[in-house]
mmCIF file of C-alpha atoms in Angstrom:
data_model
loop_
_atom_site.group_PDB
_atom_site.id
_atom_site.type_symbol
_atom_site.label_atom_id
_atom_site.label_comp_id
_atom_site.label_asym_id
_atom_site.label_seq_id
_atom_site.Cartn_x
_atom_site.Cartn_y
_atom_site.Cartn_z
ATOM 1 C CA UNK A 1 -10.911 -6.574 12.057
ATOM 2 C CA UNK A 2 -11.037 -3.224 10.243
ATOM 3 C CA UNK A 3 -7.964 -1.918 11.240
ATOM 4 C CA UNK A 4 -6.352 -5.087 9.453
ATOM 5 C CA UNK A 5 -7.047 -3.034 6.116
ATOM 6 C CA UNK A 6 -4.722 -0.269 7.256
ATOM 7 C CA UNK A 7 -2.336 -2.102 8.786
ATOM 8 C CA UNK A 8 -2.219 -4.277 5.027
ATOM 9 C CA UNK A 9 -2.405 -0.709 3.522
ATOM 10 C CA UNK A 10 0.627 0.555 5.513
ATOM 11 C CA UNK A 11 2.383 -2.432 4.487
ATOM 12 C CA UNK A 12 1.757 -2.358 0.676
ATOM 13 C CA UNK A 13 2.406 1.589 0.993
ATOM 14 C CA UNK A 14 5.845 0.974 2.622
ATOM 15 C CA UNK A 15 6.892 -1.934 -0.041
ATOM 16 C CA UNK A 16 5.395 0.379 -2.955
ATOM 17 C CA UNK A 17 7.726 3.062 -1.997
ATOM 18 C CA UNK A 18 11.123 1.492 -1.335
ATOM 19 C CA UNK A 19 10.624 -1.083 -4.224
ATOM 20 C CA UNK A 20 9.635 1.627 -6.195
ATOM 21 C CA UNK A 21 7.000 -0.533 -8.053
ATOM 22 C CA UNK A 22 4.881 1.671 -10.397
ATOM 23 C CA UNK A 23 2.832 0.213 -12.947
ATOM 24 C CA UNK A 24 2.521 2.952 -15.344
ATOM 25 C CA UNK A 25 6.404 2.386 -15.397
ATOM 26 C CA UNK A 26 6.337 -1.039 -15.602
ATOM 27 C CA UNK A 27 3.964 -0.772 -18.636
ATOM 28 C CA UNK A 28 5.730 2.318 -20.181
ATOM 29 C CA UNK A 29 9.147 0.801 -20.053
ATOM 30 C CA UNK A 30 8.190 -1.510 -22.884
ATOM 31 C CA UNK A 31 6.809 1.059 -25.205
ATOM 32 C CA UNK A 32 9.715 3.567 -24.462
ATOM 33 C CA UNK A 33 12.908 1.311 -23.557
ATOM 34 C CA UNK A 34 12.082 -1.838 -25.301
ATOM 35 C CA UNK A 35 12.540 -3.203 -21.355
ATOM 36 C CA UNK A 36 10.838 -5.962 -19.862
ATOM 37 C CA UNK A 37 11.909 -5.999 -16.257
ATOM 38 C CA UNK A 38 9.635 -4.278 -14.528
ATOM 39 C CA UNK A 39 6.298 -6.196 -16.611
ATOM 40 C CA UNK A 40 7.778 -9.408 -15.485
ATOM 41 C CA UNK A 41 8.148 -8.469 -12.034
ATOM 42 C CA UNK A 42 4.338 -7.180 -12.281
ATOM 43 C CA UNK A 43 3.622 -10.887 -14.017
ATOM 44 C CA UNK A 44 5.208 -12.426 -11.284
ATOM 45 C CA UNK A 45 2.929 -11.204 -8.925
ATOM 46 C CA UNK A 46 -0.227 -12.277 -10.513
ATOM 47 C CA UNK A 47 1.816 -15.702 -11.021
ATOM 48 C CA UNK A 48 2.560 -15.954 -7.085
ATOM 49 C CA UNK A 49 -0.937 -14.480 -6.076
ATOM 50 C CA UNK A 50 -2.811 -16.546 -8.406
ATOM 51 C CA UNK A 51 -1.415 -19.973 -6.717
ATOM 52 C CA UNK A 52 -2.161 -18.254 -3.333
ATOM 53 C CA UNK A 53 -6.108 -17.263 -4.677
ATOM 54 C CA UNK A 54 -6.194 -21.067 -6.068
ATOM 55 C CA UNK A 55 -5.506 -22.622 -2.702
ATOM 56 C CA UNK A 56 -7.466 -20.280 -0.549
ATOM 57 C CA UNK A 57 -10.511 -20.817 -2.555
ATOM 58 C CA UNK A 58 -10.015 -24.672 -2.925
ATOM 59 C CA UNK A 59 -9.889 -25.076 0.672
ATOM 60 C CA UNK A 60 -12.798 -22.644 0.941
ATOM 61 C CA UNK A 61 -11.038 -20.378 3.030
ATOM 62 C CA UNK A 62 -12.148 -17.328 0.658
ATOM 63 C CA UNK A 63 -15.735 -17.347 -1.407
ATOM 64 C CA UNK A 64 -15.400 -15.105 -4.829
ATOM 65 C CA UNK A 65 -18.301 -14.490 -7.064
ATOM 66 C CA UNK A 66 -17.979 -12.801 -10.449
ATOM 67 C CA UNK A 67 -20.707 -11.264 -12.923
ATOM 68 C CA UNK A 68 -21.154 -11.411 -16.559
ATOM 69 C CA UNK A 69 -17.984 -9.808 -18.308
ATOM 70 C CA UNK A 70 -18.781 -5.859 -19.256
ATOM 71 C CA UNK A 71 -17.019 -6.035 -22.331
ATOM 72 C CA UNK A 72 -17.455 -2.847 -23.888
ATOM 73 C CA UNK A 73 -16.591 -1.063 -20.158
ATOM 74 C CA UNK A 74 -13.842 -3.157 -19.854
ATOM 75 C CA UNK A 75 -12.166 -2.199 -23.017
ATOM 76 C CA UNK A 76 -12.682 1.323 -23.480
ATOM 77 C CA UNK A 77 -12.418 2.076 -19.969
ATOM 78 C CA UNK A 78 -8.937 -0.030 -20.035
ATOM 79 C CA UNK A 79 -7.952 1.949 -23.029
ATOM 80 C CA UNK A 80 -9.015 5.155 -21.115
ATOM 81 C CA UNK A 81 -7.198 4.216 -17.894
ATOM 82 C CA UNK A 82 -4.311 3.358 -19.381
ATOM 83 C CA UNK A 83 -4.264 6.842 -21.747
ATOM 84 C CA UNK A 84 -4.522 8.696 -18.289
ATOM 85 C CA UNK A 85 -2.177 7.256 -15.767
ATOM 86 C CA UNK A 86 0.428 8.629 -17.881
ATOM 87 C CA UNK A 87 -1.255 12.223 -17.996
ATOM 88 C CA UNK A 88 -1.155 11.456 -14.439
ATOM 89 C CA UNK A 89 2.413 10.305 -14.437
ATOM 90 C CA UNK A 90 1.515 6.943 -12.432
ATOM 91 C CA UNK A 91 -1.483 4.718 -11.693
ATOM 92 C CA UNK A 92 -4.083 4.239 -8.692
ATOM 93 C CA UNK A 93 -2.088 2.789 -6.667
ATOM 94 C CA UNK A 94 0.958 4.757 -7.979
ATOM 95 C CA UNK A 95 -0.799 7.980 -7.566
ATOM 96 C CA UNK A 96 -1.591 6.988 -3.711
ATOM 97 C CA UNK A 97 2.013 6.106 -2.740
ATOM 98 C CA UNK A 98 3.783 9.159 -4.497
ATOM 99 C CA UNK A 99 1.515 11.413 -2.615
ATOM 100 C CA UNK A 100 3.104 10.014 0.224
ATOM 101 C CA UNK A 101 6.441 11.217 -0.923
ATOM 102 C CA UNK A 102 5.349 14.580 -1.291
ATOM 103 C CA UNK A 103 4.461 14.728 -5.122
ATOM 104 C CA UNK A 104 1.992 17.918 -5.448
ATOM 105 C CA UNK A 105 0.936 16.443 -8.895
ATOM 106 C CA UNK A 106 0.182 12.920 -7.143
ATOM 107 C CA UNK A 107 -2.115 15.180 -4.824
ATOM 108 C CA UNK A 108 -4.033 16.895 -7.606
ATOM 109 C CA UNK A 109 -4.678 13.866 -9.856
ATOM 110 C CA UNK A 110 -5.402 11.395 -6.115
ATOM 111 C CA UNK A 111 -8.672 14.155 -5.680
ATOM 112 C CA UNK A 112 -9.668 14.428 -9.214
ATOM 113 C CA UNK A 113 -9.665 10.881 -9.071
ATOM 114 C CA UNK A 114 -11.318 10.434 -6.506
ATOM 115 C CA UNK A 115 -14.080 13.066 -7.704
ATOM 116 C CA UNK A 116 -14.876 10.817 -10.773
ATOM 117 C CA UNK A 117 -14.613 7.927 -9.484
ATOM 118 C CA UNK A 118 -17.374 8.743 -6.746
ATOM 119 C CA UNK A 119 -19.111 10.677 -9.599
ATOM 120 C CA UNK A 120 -18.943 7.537 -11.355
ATOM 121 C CA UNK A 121 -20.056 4.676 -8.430
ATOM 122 C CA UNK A 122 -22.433 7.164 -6.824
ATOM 123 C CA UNK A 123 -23.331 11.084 -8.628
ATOM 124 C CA UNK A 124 -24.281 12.209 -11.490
ATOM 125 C CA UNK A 125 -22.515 10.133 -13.937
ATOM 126 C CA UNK A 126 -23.867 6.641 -12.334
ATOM 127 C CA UNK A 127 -26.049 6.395 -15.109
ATOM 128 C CA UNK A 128 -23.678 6.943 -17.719
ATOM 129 C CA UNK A 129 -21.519 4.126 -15.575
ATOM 130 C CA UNK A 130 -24.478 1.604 -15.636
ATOM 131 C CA UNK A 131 -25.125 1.750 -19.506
ATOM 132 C CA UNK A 132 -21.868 1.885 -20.500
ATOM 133 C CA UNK A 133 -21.396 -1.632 -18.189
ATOM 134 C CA UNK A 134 -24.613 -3.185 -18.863
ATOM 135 C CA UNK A 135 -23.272 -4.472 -22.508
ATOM 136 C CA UNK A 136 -22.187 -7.551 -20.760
ATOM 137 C CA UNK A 137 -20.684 -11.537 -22.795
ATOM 138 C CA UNK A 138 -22.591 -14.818 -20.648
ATOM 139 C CA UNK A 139 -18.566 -15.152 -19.458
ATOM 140 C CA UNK A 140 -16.853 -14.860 -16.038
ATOM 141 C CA UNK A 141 -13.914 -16.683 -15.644
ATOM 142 C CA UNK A 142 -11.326 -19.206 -17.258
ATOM 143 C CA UNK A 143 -12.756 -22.116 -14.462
ATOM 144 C CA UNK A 144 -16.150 -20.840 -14.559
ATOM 145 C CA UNK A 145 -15.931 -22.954 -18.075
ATOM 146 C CA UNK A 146 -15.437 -26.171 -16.323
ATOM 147 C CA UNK A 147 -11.551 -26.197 -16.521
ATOM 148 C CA UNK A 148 -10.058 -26.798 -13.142
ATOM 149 C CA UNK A 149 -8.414 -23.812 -11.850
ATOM 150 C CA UNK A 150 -5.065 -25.571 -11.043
ATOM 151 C CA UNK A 151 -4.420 -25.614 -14.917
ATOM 152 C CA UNK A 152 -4.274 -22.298 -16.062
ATOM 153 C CA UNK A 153 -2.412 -21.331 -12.552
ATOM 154 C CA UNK A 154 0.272 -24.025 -13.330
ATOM 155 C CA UNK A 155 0.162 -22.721 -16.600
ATOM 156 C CA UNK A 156 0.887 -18.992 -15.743
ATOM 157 C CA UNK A 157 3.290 -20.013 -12.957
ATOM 158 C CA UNK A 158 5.053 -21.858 -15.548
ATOM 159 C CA UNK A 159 5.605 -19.267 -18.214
ATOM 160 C CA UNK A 160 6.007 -16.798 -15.744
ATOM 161 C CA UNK A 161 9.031 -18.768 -14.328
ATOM 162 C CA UNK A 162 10.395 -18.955 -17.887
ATOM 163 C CA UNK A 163 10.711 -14.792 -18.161
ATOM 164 C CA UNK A 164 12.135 -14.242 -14.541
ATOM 165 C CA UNK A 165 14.844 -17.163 -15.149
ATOM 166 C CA UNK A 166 15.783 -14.931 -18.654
ATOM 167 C CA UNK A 167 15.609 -12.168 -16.592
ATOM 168 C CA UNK A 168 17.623 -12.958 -14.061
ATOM 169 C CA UNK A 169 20.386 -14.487 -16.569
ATOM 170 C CA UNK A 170 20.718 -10.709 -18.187
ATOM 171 C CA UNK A 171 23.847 -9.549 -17.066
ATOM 172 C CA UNK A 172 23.229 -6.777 -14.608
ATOM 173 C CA UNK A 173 23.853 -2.908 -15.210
ATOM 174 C CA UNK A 174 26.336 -1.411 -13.319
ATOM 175 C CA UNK A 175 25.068 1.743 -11.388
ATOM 176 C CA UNK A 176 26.813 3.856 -9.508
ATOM 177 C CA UNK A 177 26.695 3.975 -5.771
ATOM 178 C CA UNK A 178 27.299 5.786 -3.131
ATOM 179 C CA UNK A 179 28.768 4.370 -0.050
ATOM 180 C CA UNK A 180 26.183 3.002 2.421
ATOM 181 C CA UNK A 181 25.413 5.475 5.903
ATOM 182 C CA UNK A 182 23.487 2.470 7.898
ATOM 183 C CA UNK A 183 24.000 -1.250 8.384
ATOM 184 C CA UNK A 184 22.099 -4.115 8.840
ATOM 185 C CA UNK A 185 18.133 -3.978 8.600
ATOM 186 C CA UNK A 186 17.928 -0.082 8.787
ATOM 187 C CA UNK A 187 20.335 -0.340 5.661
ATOM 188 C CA UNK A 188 18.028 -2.870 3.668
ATOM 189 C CA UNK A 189 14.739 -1.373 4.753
ATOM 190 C CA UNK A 190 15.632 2.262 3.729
ATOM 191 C CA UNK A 191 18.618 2.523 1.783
ATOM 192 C CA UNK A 192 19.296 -0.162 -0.349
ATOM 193 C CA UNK A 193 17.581 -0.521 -3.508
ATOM 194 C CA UNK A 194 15.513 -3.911 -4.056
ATOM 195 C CA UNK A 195 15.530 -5.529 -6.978
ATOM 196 C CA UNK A 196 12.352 -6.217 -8.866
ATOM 197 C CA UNK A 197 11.416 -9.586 -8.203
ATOM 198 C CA UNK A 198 11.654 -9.163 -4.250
ATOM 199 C CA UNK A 199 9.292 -6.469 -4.538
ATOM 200 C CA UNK A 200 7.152 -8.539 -6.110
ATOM 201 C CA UNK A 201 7.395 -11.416 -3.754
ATOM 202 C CA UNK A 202 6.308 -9.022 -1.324
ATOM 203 C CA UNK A 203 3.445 -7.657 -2.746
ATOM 204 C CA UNK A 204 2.485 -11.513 -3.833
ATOM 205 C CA UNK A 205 2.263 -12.311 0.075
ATOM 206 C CA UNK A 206 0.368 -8.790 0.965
ATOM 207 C CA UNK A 207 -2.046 -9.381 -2.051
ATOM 208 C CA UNK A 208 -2.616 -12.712 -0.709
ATOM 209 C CA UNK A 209 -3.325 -12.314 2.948
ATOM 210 C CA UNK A 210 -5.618 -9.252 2.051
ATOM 211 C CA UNK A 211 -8.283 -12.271 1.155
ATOM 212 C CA UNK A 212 -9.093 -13.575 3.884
ATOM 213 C CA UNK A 213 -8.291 -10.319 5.789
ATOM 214 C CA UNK A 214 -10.562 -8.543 4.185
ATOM 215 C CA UNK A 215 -13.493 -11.458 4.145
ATOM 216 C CA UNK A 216 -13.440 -11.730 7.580
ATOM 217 C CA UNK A 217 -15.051 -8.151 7.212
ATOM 218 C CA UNK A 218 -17.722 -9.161 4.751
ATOM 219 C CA UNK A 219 -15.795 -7.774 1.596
ATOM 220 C CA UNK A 220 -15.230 -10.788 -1.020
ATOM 221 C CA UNK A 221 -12.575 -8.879 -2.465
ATOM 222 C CA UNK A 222 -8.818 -9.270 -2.956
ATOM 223 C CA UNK A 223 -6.514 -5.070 -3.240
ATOM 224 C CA UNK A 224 -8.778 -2.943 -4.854
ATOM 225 C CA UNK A 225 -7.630 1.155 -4.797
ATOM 226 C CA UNK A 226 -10.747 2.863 -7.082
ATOM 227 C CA UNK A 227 -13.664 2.032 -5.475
ATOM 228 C CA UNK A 228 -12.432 2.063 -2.139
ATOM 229 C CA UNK A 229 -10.932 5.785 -3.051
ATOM 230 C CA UNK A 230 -14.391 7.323 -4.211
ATOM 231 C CA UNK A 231 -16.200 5.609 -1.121
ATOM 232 C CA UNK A 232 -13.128 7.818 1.162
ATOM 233 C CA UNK A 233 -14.578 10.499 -0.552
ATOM 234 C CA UNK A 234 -18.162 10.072 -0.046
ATOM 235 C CA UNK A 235 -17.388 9.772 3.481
ATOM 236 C CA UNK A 236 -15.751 12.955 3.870
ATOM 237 C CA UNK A 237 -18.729 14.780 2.185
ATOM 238 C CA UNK A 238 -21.340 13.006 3.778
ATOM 239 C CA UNK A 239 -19.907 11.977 7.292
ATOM 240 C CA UNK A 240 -21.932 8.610 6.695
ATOM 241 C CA UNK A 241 -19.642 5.872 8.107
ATOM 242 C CA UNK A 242 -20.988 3.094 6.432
ATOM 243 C CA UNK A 243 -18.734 4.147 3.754
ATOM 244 C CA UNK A 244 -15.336 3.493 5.938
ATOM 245 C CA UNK A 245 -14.888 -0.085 5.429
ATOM 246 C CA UNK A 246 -11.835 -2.577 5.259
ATOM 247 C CA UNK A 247 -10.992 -1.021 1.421
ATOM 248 C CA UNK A 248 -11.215 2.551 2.575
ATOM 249 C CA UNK A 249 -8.738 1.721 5.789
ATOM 250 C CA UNK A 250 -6.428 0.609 2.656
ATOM 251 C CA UNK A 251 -5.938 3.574 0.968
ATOM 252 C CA UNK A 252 -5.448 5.722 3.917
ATOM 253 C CA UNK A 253 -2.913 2.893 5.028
ATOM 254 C CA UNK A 254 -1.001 3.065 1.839
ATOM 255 C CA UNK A 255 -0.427 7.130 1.852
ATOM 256 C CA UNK A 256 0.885 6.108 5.604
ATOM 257 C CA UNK A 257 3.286 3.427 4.796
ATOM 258 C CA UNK A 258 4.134 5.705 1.984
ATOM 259 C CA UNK A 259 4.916 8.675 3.798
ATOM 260 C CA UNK A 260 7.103 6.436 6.581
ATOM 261 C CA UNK A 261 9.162 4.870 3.702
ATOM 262 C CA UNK A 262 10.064 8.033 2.078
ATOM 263 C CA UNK A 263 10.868 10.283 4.943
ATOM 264 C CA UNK A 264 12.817 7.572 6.656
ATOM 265 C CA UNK A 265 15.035 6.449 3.374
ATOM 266 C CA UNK A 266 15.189 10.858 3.118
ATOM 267 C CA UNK A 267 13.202 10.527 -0.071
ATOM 268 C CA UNK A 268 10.301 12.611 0.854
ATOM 269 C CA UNK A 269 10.214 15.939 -0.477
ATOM 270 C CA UNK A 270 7.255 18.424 -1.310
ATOM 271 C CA UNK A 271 7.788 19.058 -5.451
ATOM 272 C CA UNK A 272 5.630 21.174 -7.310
ATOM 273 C CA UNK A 273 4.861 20.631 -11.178
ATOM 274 C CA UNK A 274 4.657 23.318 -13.484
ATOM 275 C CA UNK A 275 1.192 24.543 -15.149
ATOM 276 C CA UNK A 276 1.435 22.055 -17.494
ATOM 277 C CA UNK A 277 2.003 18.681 -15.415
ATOM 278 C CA UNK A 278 -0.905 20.091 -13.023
ATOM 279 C CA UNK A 279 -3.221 20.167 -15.931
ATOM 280 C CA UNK A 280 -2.378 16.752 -17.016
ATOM 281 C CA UNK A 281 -2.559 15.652 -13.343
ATOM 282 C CA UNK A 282 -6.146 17.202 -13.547
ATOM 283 C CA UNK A 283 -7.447 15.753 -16.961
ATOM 284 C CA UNK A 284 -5.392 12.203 -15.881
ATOM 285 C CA UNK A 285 -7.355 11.865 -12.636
ATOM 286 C CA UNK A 286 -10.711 12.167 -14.034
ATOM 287 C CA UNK A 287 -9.480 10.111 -16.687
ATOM 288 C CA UNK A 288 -8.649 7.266 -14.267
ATOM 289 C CA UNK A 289 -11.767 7.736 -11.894
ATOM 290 C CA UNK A 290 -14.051 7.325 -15.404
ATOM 291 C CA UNK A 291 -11.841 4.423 -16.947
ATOM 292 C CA UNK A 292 -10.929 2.470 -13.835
ATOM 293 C CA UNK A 293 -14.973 2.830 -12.665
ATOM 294 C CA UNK A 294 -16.395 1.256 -16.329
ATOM 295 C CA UNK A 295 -13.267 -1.133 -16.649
ATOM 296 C CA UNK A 296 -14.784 -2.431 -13.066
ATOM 297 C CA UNK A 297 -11.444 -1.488 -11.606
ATOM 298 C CA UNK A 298 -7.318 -0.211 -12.003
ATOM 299 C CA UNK A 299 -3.988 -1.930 -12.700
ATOM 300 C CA UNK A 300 -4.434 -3.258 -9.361
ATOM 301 C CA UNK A 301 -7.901 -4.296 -8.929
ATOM 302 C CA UNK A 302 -8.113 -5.419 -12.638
ATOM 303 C CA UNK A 303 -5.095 -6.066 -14.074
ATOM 304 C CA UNK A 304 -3.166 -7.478 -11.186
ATOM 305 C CA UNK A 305 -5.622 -8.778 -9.015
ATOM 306 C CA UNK A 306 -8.664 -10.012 -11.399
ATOM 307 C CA UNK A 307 -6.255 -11.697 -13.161
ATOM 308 C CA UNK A 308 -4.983 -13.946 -10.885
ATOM 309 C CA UNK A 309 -8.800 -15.270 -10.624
ATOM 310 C CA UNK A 310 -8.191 -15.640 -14.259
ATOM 311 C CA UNK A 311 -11.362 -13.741 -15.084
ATOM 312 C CA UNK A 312 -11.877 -12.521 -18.421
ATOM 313 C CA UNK A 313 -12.229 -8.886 -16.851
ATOM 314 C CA UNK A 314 -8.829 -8.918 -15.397
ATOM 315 C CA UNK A 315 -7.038 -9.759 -18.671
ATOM 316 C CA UNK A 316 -8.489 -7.986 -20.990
ATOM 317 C CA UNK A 317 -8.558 -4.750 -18.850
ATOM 318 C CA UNK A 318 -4.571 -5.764 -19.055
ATOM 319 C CA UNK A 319 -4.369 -5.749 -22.516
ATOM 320 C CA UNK A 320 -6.061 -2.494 -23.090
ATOM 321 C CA UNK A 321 -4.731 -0.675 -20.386
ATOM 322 C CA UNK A 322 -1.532 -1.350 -21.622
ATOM 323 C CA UNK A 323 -1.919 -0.262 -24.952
ATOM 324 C CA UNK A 324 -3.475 2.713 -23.499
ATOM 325 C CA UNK A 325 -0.239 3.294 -21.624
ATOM 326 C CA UNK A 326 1.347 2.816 -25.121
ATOM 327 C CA UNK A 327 -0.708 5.496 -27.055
ATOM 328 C CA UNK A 328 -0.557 8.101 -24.184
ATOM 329 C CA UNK A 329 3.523 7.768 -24.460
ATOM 330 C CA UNK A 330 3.371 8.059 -27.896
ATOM 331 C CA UNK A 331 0.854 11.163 -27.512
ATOM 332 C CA UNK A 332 2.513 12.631 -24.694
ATOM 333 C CA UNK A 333 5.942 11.815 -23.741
ATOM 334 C CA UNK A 334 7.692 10.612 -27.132
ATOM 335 C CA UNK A 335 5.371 12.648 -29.947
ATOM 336 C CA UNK A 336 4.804 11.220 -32.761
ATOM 337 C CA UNK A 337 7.951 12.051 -34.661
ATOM 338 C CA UNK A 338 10.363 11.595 -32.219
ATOM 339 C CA UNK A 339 12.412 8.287 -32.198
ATOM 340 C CA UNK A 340 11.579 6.156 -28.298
ATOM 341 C CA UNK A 341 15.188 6.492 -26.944
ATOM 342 C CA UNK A 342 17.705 3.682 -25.872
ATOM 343 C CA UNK A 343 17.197 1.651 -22.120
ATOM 344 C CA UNK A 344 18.889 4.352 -19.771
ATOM 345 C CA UNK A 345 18.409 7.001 -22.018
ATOM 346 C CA UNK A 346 15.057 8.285 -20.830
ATOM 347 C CA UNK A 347 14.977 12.067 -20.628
ATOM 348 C CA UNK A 348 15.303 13.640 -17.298
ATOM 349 C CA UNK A 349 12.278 15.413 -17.841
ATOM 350 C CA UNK A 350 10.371 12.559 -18.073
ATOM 351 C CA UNK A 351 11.619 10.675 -15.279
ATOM 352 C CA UNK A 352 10.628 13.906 -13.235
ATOM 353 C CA UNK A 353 7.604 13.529 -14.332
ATOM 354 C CA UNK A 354 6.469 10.220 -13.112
ATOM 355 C CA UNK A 355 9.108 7.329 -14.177
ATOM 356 C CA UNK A 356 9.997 5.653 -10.874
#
């Protein structure tokens, strides 16, 4: 039943890369291009995953368990994550499938990242982890008050519905294109571009079926990328395989699926950053391992997968690591003087840099 994580990783690597779904984008787009596509789509899969989570658990299929909220982790490691995936031009998860595609900077910020992280869980700084998460609120989760869970899932599905129907009535951008070189399913799988929404609808039904998936395995869990990353890494320093479980299998799976999206569309290709970018690749991986380990997870453990639990971890890591990813684009990609361009206007630096 291991080998189910990798073959979910390869999946969610593959659909990462060709729907080129990055949160640190998704997030970012607000703050720079006043656009809301890309959140929506990222709200639509908590919305889809969250009436998937509600049904597995009230049929007992899946058993979750939740402890006392960390509040002051949560929020300043939120802010902290959010302030460092764009130092490290994308997120966790981000980070894992643009190493597939060849990104050196994606390579330098995945290690230092997975240095803190396990630093974090399991070295020198578990102590500083611990007190930092042991200011804890008597709170776990929006049904763990006594409301029934179906509410605030019909509720989210609801007003979730509401943005992808304005969405979808936005009259599309015409982009140039060049004419298609294969037909059929080899066209759609690596050479057309999918929209938003589909990608999300995808990763709704992998986030879903990693439940039970991964339960079967003893690990109560739905995606999770940070913890699972630092155990990879205690496992290569201390060849102690208790450490390779189903979230490990994951990770590895989504640099795979990665890797086979990109070099079949003929995306992949090894890019170096300059001096600077590989310093902020450094200082934005050790960023996330810290934040991400006292927020009790990333934008995909917390924010997109805690959240569809409706625990109070999940959306307040959202909030904050949002406006983190607002202050680090003010800090680092606008300045604080310079005017946030116009949608489609975004720099070609800056999309070199980490915009997907």
């Amino acid at each position: 039943m291991l080998l189910t994580g990798l073959l979910v990783g390869i999946a969610f690597g593959f659909v990462l890369q060709r729907g080129r779904f990055c949160v640190t984008n998704a997030f970012r787009q607000v703050w720079v291009a006043r656009s809301t596509t890309w959140i929506t789509a990222f709200l639509l899969v908590i919305a889809i995953q969250a009436i998937g989570v509600t049904t597995l658990t009230q049929l007992g299929l899946i058993h979750l368990s939740w402890k006392p909220l960390p509040w002051l982790g949560v929020i300043v490691g939120g802010l902290l994550f959010g302030v460092s995936i764009v130092l490290a031009g994308g997120c966790a998860t981000g980070t894992w499938f643009r190493s597939g595609e060849g990104l050196v900077g994606s390579w330098i910020a995945l290690v230092f990242y997975a240095i803190s992280a396990a630093a974090m869980k399991y070295g020198v700084l578990s102590g500083l982890n611990q007190s930092v998460r042991s200011v804890t609120a008597p709170v776990t989760t929006i049904p763990g008050l006594g409301i029934s869970p179906w509410v605030p899932t019909i509720v989210l599905a609801l007003l979730v519905g509401a943005l992808v129907w304005y969405q979808l009535r936005k009259p599309a951008r015409k982009v140039a294109t060049l004419p298609p070189e294969k037909t059929g399913l080899a066209h759609w799988l690596f050479e057309a571009k999918w929209h938003p929404f589909l990608t999300a609808a995808l990763i709704s039904v992998i986030a879903i079926v990693t439940y039970p998936l991964s339960e079967a395995t003893g690990r109560h869990a739905g995606l999770g990328i940070t913890t699972p990353t630092g155990n990879l890494l205690q496992w290569t320093l201390t060849g102690d395989i208790s450490y390779v479980d189903w979230g490990v299998l994951l990770v590895v799976g989504i640099l795979v699926g990665s890797f086979i999206a990109a070099k079949a569309s003929g995306e992949f290709r090894v890019r170096v950053p300059d001096a600077t970018q590989a310093v902020r690749s450094v200082a934005g991986g050790l960023g996330m391992g810290i934040g991400a380990s006292w927020a009790g997870g990333c934008t995909i453990g917390n924010a997109m997968v805690e959240t569809a639990q409706f625990s109070f971890q999940g959306w307040i890591a959202f909030l904050f690591m949002f406006l983190g990813v607002g202050l680090g684009t003010k800090v680092f990609v606008l300045g604080f003087t310079r005017p946030a361009p116009q949608l489609g206007t975004l720099p070609t630096t800056t999309i070199a840099k980490g915009v997907s």
